């Protein structure tokens, strides 16, 4: 079945450590996104990528980094520079790279807790 | 002011009743509008797009009011399984690719 796979689902990190969240899709989508969701808040865009080897900062990119070396993969690294990294991280993809398509397909999310 | 605002609720609805709620947006140039559903601690999933003429999908009706800059969602004959948080999503102009704006969600709780 086609879809988006995020791993790990739950992750605990000590302060000062970098951590990488995996996102893989087999939907053959060009566009991929990373969002962050905090309790009682909407999703906020961290980074997005319209095509392989290209990505753009979203609204809250500071303290995060991404790569897009393969169409299927868009990993997110939460660095020690991110001041408040505890959150629910959602990866998504869409079929359109010209304009946001009508539907975003989300992975099941990764819940990061910094101890 | 947030770009997309929603009443967080919760809206407590008896099973079988009708519930409706709105979402206001600040960018008058916004072009596309959607409702997503998010279950507790799960990922959002598209519920329906919102078209200018209004649209219906079974028990769900979505409407757009461009003059007052809001969209609405109405759920008829509520089921227990409709309990969820409903996210309003608005896209920007063609100059803001990727700039989907999410509301913080309206929680609906359907009670027996």
PDB file of C-alpha atoms in Angstrom:
ATOM      1  CA  UNK A   1       0.000   0.000   0.000  1.00  0.00           C
ATOM      2  CA  UNK A   2       1.208   3.505  -0.796  1.00  0.00           C
ATOM      3  CA  UNK A   3       1.822   5.896   2.020  1.00  0.00           C
ATOM      4  CA  UNK A   4       4.214   7.821   4.189  1.00  0.00           C
ATOM      5  CA  UNK A   5       6.252   6.168   6.894  1.00  0.00           C
ATOM      6  CA  UNK A   6       7.742   8.118   9.737  1.00  0.00           C
ATOM      7  CA  UNK A   7      10.121   6.745  12.302  1.00  0.00           C
ATOM      8  CA  UNK A   8      10.555   6.574  15.150  1.00  0.00           C
ATOM      9  CA  UNK A   9       7.058   7.099  16.527  1.00  0.00           C
ATOM     10  CA  UNK A  10       8.370   8.080  19.930  1.00  0.00           C
ATOM     11  CA  UNK A  11      11.776   9.488  20.710  1.00  0.00           C
ATOM     12  CA  UNK A  12      13.392  10.760  23.864  1.00  0.00           C
ATOM     13  CA  UNK A  13      16.430  12.970  23.683  1.00  0.00           C
ATOM     14  CA  UNK A  14      18.715  14.595  26.164  1.00  0.00           C
ATOM     15  CA  UNK A  15      19.319  18.302  25.885  1.00  0.00           C
ATOM     16  CA  UNK A  16      22.227  19.097  23.600  1.00  0.00           C
ATOM     17  CA  UNK A  17      21.773  16.073  21.358  1.00  0.00           C
ATOM     18  CA  UNK A  18      20.872  16.155  17.705  1.00  0.00           C
ATOM     19  CA  UNK A  19      18.205  13.735  16.515  1.00  0.00           C
ATOM     20  CA  UNK A  20      17.085  12.766  13.032  1.00  0.00           C
ATOM     21  CA  UNK A  21      13.500  11.875  12.158  1.00  0.00           C
ATOM     22  CA  UNK A  22      12.952   9.702   9.135  1.00  0.00           C
ATOM     23  CA  UNK A  23      10.257  10.228   6.505  1.00  0.00           C
ATOM     24  CA  UNK A  24       9.823   7.904   3.531  1.00  0.00           C
ATOM     25  CA  UNK A  25       7.053   7.946   0.925  1.00  0.00           C
ATOM     26  CA  UNK A  26       6.197   5.545  -1.883  1.00  0.00           C
ATOM     27  CA  UNK A  27       3.492   7.708  -3.426  1.00  0.00           C
ATOM     28  CA  UNK A  28       5.836   9.050  -6.107  1.00  0.00           C
ATOM     29  CA  UNK A  29       5.111  12.563  -4.863  1.00  0.00           C
ATOM     30  CA  UNK A  30       7.423  15.411  -5.735  1.00  0.00           C
ATOM     31  CA  UNK A  31       6.612  17.666  -2.796  1.00  0.00           C
ATOM     32  CA  UNK A  32       7.352  16.858   0.808  1.00  0.00           C
ATOM     33  CA  UNK A  33       6.871  18.853   3.994  1.00  0.00           C
ATOM     34  CA  UNK A  34       7.749  18.857   7.675  1.00  0.00           C
ATOM     35  CA  UNK A  35       5.345  20.340  10.195  1.00  0.00           C
ATOM     36  CA  UNK A  36       5.477  20.761  13.914  1.00  0.00           C
ATOM     37  CA  UNK A  37       2.371  20.613  16.119  1.00  0.00           C
ATOM     38  CA  UNK A  38       2.269  21.775  19.721  1.00  0.00           C
ATOM     39  CA  UNK A  39      -0.690  21.100  22.037  1.00  0.00           C
ATOM     40  CA  UNK A  40      -3.696  23.260  21.175  1.00  0.00           C
ATOM     41  CA  UNK A  41      -1.955  24.770  18.192  1.00  0.00           C
ATOM     42  CA  UNK A  42      -2.126  24.417  14.474  1.00  0.00           C
ATOM     43  CA  UNK A  43       0.568  22.876  12.327  1.00  0.00           C
ATOM     44  CA  UNK A  44       3.548  25.084  11.628  1.00  0.00           C
ATOM     45  CA  UNK A  45       5.733  24.568   8.581  1.00  0.00           C
ATOM     46  CA  UNK A  46       9.392  23.820   9.261  1.00  0.00           C
ATOM     47  CA  UNK A  47      10.770  22.983   5.805  1.00  0.00           C
ATOM     48  CA  UNK A  48       9.406  21.937   2.453  1.00  0.00           C
ATOM     49  CA  UNK A  49      10.815  20.490  -0.724  1.00  0.00           C
ATOM     50  CA  UNK A  50       9.314  20.741  -4.187  1.00  0.00           C
ATOM     51  CA  UNK A  51      11.811  18.470  -5.888  1.00  0.00           C
ATOM     52  CA  UNK A  52      14.868  16.355  -5.247  1.00  0.00           C
ATOM     53  CA  UNK A  53      17.966  18.288  -4.166  1.00  0.00           C
ATOM     54  CA  UNK A  54      15.950  21.389  -3.384  1.00  0.00           C
ATOM     55  CA  UNK A  55      14.273  22.557  -0.189  1.00  0.00           C
ATOM     56  CA  UNK A  56      13.036  25.784   1.323  1.00  0.00           C
ATOM     57  CA  UNK A  57      12.679  27.127   4.840  1.00  0.00           C
ATOM     58  CA  UNK A  58       9.225  27.352   6.273  1.00  0.00           C
ATOM     59  CA  UNK A  59       8.026  29.581   9.073  1.00  0.00           C
ATOM     60  CA  UNK A  60      10.016  28.013  11.905  1.00  0.00           C
ATOM     61  CA  UNK A  61      13.191  26.576  10.336  1.00  0.00           C
ATOM     62  CA  UNK A  62      15.632  27.763  13.000  1.00  0.00           C
ATOM     63  CA  UNK A  63      17.258  24.846  14.794  1.00  0.00           C
ATOM     64  CA  UNK A  64      16.257  22.324  12.123  1.00  0.00           C
ATOM     65  CA  UNK A  65      17.907  20.949   9.002  1.00  0.00           C
ATOM     66  CA  UNK A  66      16.745  18.714   6.161  1.00  0.00           C
ATOM     67  CA  UNK A  67      18.032  16.987   3.062  1.00  0.00           C
ATOM     68  CA  UNK A  68      16.338  15.703  -0.075  1.00  0.00           C
ATOM     69  CA  UNK A  69      18.787  13.420  -1.814  1.00  0.00           C
ATOM     70  CA  UNK A  70      16.114  10.985  -2.984  1.00  0.00           C
ATOM     71  CA  UNK A  71      12.556  11.580  -4.084  1.00  0.00           C
ATOM     72  CA  UNK A  72      11.272   9.117  -1.525  1.00  0.00           C
ATOM     73  CA  UNK A  73      13.079  10.474   1.494  1.00  0.00           C
ATOM     74  CA  UNK A  74      13.006  13.756   3.423  1.00  0.00           C
ATOM     75  CA  UNK A  75      14.699  13.374   6.823  1.00  0.00           C
ATOM     76  CA  UNK A  76      14.537  16.094   9.444  1.00  0.00           C
ATOM     77  CA  UNK A  77      17.323  16.758  11.938  1.00  0.00           C
ATOM     78  CA  UNK A  78      16.414  18.528  15.142  1.00  0.00           C
ATOM     79  CA  UNK A  79      19.618  20.147  16.291  1.00  0.00           C
ATOM     80  CA  UNK A  80      20.699  21.247  19.734  1.00  0.00           C
ATOM     81  CA  UNK A  81      20.094  24.822  18.564  1.00  0.00           C
ATOM     82  CA  UNK A  82      16.339  24.258  18.627  1.00  0.00           C
ATOM     83  CA  UNK A  83      15.294  25.836  21.929  1.00  0.00           C
ATOM     84  CA  UNK A  84      12.047  23.989  22.509  1.00  0.00           C
ATOM     85  CA  UNK A  85      12.104  20.776  20.478  1.00  0.00           C
ATOM     86  CA  UNK A  86       9.504  18.777  22.412  1.00  0.00           C
ATOM     87  CA  UNK A  87       6.607  18.453  19.964  1.00  0.00           C
ATOM     88  CA  UNK A  88       4.698  16.241  17.556  1.00  0.00           C
ATOM     89  CA  UNK A  89       6.413  16.223  14.154  1.00  0.00           C
ATOM     90  CA  UNK A  90       4.455  15.435  11.020  1.00  0.00           C
ATOM     91  CA  UNK A  91       5.828  14.688   7.583  1.00  0.00           C
ATOM     92  CA  UNK A  92       3.566  15.105   4.573  1.00  0.00           C
ATOM     93  CA  UNK A  93       3.678  14.851   0.819  1.00  0.00           C
ATOM     94  CA  UNK A  94       1.593  16.070  -2.078  1.00  0.00           C
ATOM     95  CA  UNK A  95       1.439  15.282  -5.747  1.00  0.00           C
ATOM     96  CA  UNK A  96       1.756  18.837  -6.992  1.00  0.00           C
ATOM     97  CA  UNK A  97       4.947  20.853  -7.024  1.00  0.00           C
ATOM     98  CA  UNK A  98       3.454  23.749  -8.958  1.00  0.00           C
ATOM     99  CA  UNK A  99       1.011  24.761  -6.302  1.00  0.00           C
ATOM    100  CA  UNK A 100      -0.105  23.066  -3.106  1.00  0.00           C
ATOM    101  CA  UNK A 101      -2.292  20.206  -4.186  1.00  0.00           C
ATOM    102  CA  UNK A 102      -5.686  19.683  -2.747  1.00  0.00           C
ATOM    103  CA  UNK A 103      -4.565  16.955  -0.446  1.00  0.00           C
ATOM    104  CA  UNK A 104      -1.633  16.508   1.842  1.00  0.00           C
ATOM    105  CA  UNK A 105      -0.882  12.957   2.843  1.00  0.00           C
ATOM    106  CA  UNK A 106       0.561  12.748   6.331  1.00  0.00           C
ATOM    107  CA  UNK A 107       2.680  10.187   8.073  1.00  0.00           C
ATOM    108  CA  UNK A 108       1.624   8.992  11.507  1.00  0.00           C
ATOM    109  CA  UNK A 109       3.964  11.439  13.169  1.00  0.00           C
ATOM    110  CA  UNK A 110       6.956  11.333  15.479  1.00  0.00           C
ATOM    111  CA  UNK A 111       6.572  12.451  19.065  1.00  0.00           C
ATOM    112  CA  UNK A 112       9.833  13.920  20.367  1.00  0.00           C
ATOM    113  CA  UNK A 113      10.400  14.558  24.049  1.00  0.00           C
ATOM    114  CA  UNK A 114      13.482  16.285  25.340  1.00  0.00           C
ATOM    115  CA  UNK A 115      14.409  15.272  28.855  1.00  0.00           C
TER     116      UNK A 115
ATOM    117  CA  UNK B   1      -3.839  38.354  14.615  1.00  0.00           C
ATOM    118  CA  UNK B   2      -3.540  34.745  13.486  1.00  0.00           C
ATOM    119  CA  UNK B   3      -3.983  34.093   9.784  1.00  0.00           C
ATOM    120  CA  UNK B   4      -6.499  31.346  10.415  1.00  0.00           C
ATOM    121  CA  UNK B   5      -8.657  31.339  13.536  1.00  0.00           C
ATOM    122  CA  UNK B   6     -10.972  28.701  14.908  1.00  0.00           C
ATOM    123  CA  UNK B   7     -13.078  28.346  18.031  1.00  0.00           C
ATOM    124  CA  UNK B   8     -11.229  25.612  19.938  1.00  0.00           C
ATOM    125  CA  UNK B   9     -14.433  24.236  21.468  1.00  0.00           C
ATOM    126  CA  UNK B  10     -15.129  21.665  22.624  1.00  0.00           C
ATOM    127  CA  UNK B  11     -18.505  21.456  20.968  1.00  0.00           C
ATOM    128  CA  UNK B  12     -20.428  18.821  22.896  1.00  0.00           C
ATOM    129  CA  UNK B  13     -23.041  17.348  20.590  1.00  0.00           C
ATOM    130  CA  UNK B  14     -25.669  14.700  21.350  1.00  0.00           C
ATOM    131  CA  UNK B  15     -25.624  11.805  18.930  1.00  0.00           C
ATOM    132  CA  UNK B  16     -27.932  12.533  16.016  1.00  0.00           C
ATOM    133  CA  UNK B  17     -27.796  16.297  16.424  1.00  0.00           C
ATOM    134  CA  UNK B  18     -26.361  18.881  14.056  1.00  0.00           C
ATOM    135  CA  UNK B  19     -23.269  20.909  14.796  1.00  0.00           C
ATOM    136  CA  UNK B  20     -21.712  23.747  12.847  1.00  0.00           C
ATOM    137  CA  UNK B  21     -18.646  25.859  13.327  1.00  0.00           C
ATOM    138  CA  UNK B  22     -16.655  28.449  11.430  1.00  0.00           C
ATOM    139  CA  UNK B  23     -13.114  29.351  10.593  1.00  0.00           C
ATOM    140  CA  UNK B  24     -12.023  32.883   9.763  1.00  0.00           C
ATOM    141  CA  UNK B  25      -9.011  33.776   7.622  1.00  0.00           C
ATOM    142  CA  UNK B  26      -7.180  37.058   7.272  1.00  0.00           C
ATOM    143  CA  UNK B  27      -5.729  36.908   3.741  1.00  0.00           C
ATOM    144  CA  UNK B  28      -8.414  38.055   1.328  1.00  0.00           C
ATOM    145  CA  UNK B  29      -6.336  36.672  -1.557  1.00  0.00           C
ATOM    146  CA  UNK B  30      -6.522  33.106  -0.249  1.00  0.00           C
ATOM    147  CA  UNK B  31      -7.487  30.738  -2.985  1.00  0.00           C
ATOM    148  CA  UNK B  32      -8.105  27.277  -1.612  1.00  0.00           C
ATOM    149  CA  UNK B  33      -9.787  26.058   1.519  1.00  0.00           C
ATOM    150  CA  UNK B  34      -9.994  22.686   3.183  1.00  0.00           C
ATOM    151  CA  UNK B  35     -11.241  20.902   6.245  1.00  0.00           C
ATOM    152  CA  UNK B  36      -9.018  18.208   7.746  1.00  0.00           C
ATOM    153  CA  UNK B  37      -9.969  15.862  10.533  1.00  0.00           C
ATOM    154  CA  UNK B  38      -7.491  14.919  13.240  1.00  0.00           C
ATOM    155  CA  UNK B  39      -8.158  12.206  15.797  1.00  0.00           C
ATOM    156  CA  UNK B  40      -6.455  12.391  19.158  1.00  0.00           C
ATOM    157  CA  UNK B  41      -2.682  11.943  18.807  1.00  0.00           C
ATOM    158  CA  UNK B  42      -3.024  10.970  15.146  1.00  0.00           C
ATOM    159  CA  UNK B  43      -2.170  12.583  11.850  1.00  0.00           C
ATOM    160  CA  UNK B  44      -4.606  14.924  10.057  1.00  0.00           C
ATOM    161  CA  UNK B  45      -6.587  13.541   7.125  1.00  0.00           C
ATOM    162  CA  UNK B  46      -8.429  15.456   4.455  1.00  0.00           C
ATOM    163  CA  UNK B  47     -12.152  15.620   5.141  1.00  0.00           C
ATOM    164  CA  UNK B  48     -13.200  17.822   2.258  1.00  0.00           C
ATOM    165  CA  UNK B  49     -12.273  20.736   0.093  1.00  0.00           C
ATOM    166  CA  UNK B  50     -14.403  23.869   0.252  1.00  0.00           C
ATOM    167  CA  UNK B  51     -15.658  25.267  -3.022  1.00  0.00           C
ATOM    168  CA  UNK B  52     -17.070  28.718  -3.689  1.00  0.00           C
ATOM    169  CA  UNK B  53     -20.530  27.350  -4.348  1.00  0.00           C
ATOM    170  CA  UNK B  54     -20.533  25.254  -1.222  1.00  0.00           C
ATOM    171  CA  UNK B  55     -20.320  21.489  -1.256  1.00  0.00           C
ATOM    172  CA  UNK B  56     -21.711  18.502   0.492  1.00  0.00           C
ATOM    173  CA  UNK B  57     -20.289  15.075   1.218  1.00  0.00           C
ATOM    174  CA  UNK B  58     -22.804  12.861   2.906  1.00  0.00           C
ATOM    175  CA  UNK B  59     -23.551  14.343   6.311  1.00  0.00           C
ATOM    176  CA  UNK B  60     -20.916  17.052   5.936  1.00  0.00           C
ATOM    177  CA  UNK B  61     -21.519  20.434   4.325  1.00  0.00           C
ATOM    178  CA  UNK B  62     -18.824  23.026   3.775  1.00  0.00           C
ATOM    179  CA  UNK B  63     -19.412  26.625   2.777  1.00  0.00           C
ATOM    180  CA  UNK B  64     -17.231  29.577   1.878  1.00  0.00           C
ATOM    181  CA  UNK B  65     -18.094  33.203   2.512  1.00  0.00           C
ATOM    182  CA  UNK B  66     -15.479  35.317   0.762  1.00  0.00           C
ATOM    183  CA  UNK B  67     -17.078  38.643   1.694  1.00  0.00           C
ATOM    184  CA  UNK B  68     -16.776  37.908   5.408  1.00  0.00           C
ATOM    185  CA  UNK B  69     -13.701  35.722   4.992  1.00  0.00           C
ATOM    186  CA  UNK B  70     -14.809  32.585   6.700  1.00  0.00           C
ATOM    187  CA  UNK B  71     -15.530  28.979   5.917  1.00  0.00           C
ATOM    188  CA  UNK B  72     -17.918  26.750   7.765  1.00  0.00           C
ATOM    189  CA  UNK B  73     -18.446  23.068   8.388  1.00  0.00           C
ATOM    190  CA  UNK B  74     -21.782  21.539   9.292  1.00  0.00           C
ATOM    191  CA  UNK B  75     -22.198  17.974  10.450  1.00  0.00           C
ATOM    192  CA  UNK B  76     -25.688  16.507  10.368  1.00  0.00           C
ATOM    193  CA  UNK B  77     -26.899  13.434  12.232  1.00  0.00           C
ATOM    194  CA  UNK B  78     -23.709  13.325  14.307  1.00  0.00           C
ATOM    195  CA  UNK B  79     -22.159   9.939  14.998  1.00  0.00           C
ATOM    196  CA  UNK B  80     -19.929   8.983  17.901  1.00  0.00           C
ATOM    197  CA  UNK B  81     -17.180   8.444  15.331  1.00  0.00           C
ATOM    198  CA  UNK B  82     -17.357  12.127  14.354  1.00  0.00           C
ATOM    199  CA  UNK B  83     -15.618  13.001  17.621  1.00  0.00           C
ATOM    200  CA  UNK B  84     -12.359  14.587  16.534  1.00  0.00           C
ATOM    201  CA  UNK B  85     -10.607  17.891  16.041  1.00  0.00           C
ATOM    202  CA  UNK B  86     -11.430  19.623  12.764  1.00  0.00           C
ATOM    203  CA  UNK B  87      -8.656  21.699  11.247  1.00  0.00           C
ATOM    204  CA  UNK B  88      -9.304  24.532   8.873  1.00  0.00           C
ATOM    205  CA  UNK B  89      -6.619  24.896   6.196  1.00  0.00           C
ATOM    206  CA  UNK B  90      -6.191  27.870   3.909  1.00  0.00           C
ATOM    207  CA  UNK B  91      -3.693  28.340   1.125  1.00  0.00           C
ATOM    208  CA  UNK B  92      -2.124  31.629   0.247  1.00  0.00           C
ATOM    209  CA  UNK B  93      -1.649  33.201  -3.114  1.00  0.00           C
ATOM    210  CA  UNK B  94       0.345  31.651  -5.916  1.00  0.00           C
ATOM    211  CA  UNK B  95       3.353  33.593  -4.645  1.00  0.00           C
ATOM    212  CA  UNK B  96       3.392  31.640  -1.415  1.00  0.00           C
ATOM    213  CA  UNK B  97       3.912  28.077  -2.540  1.00  0.00           C
ATOM    214  CA  UNK B  98       3.857  25.683   0.338  1.00  0.00           C
ATOM    215  CA  UNK B  99       2.284  28.213   2.617  1.00  0.00           C
ATOM    216  CA  UNK B 100      -0.657  26.247   3.845  1.00  0.00           C
ATOM    217  CA  UNK B 101      -2.015  27.936   6.944  1.00  0.00           C
ATOM    218  CA  UNK B 102      -3.541  25.655   9.541  1.00  0.00           C
ATOM    219  CA  UNK B 103      -6.009  26.685  12.174  1.00  0.00           C
ATOM    220  CA  UNK B 104      -5.513  25.275  15.639  1.00  0.00           C
ATOM    221  CA  UNK B 105      -8.637  23.185  15.330  1.00  0.00           C
ATOM    222  CA  UNK B 106     -12.154  22.887  16.683  1.00  0.00           C
ATOM    223  CA  UNK B 107     -12.793  19.935  18.951  1.00  0.00           C
ATOM    224  CA  UNK B 108     -16.087  18.113  18.542  1.00  0.00           C
ATOM    225  CA  UNK B 109     -17.267  15.587  21.123  1.00  0.00           C
ATOM    226  CA  UNK B 110     -20.320  13.549  20.217  1.00  0.00           C
ATOM    227  CA  UNK B 111     -22.028  12.035  23.238  1.00  0.00           C
ATOM    228  CA  UNK B 112     -24.430   9.065  23.402  1.00  0.00           C
TER     229      UNK B 112
END
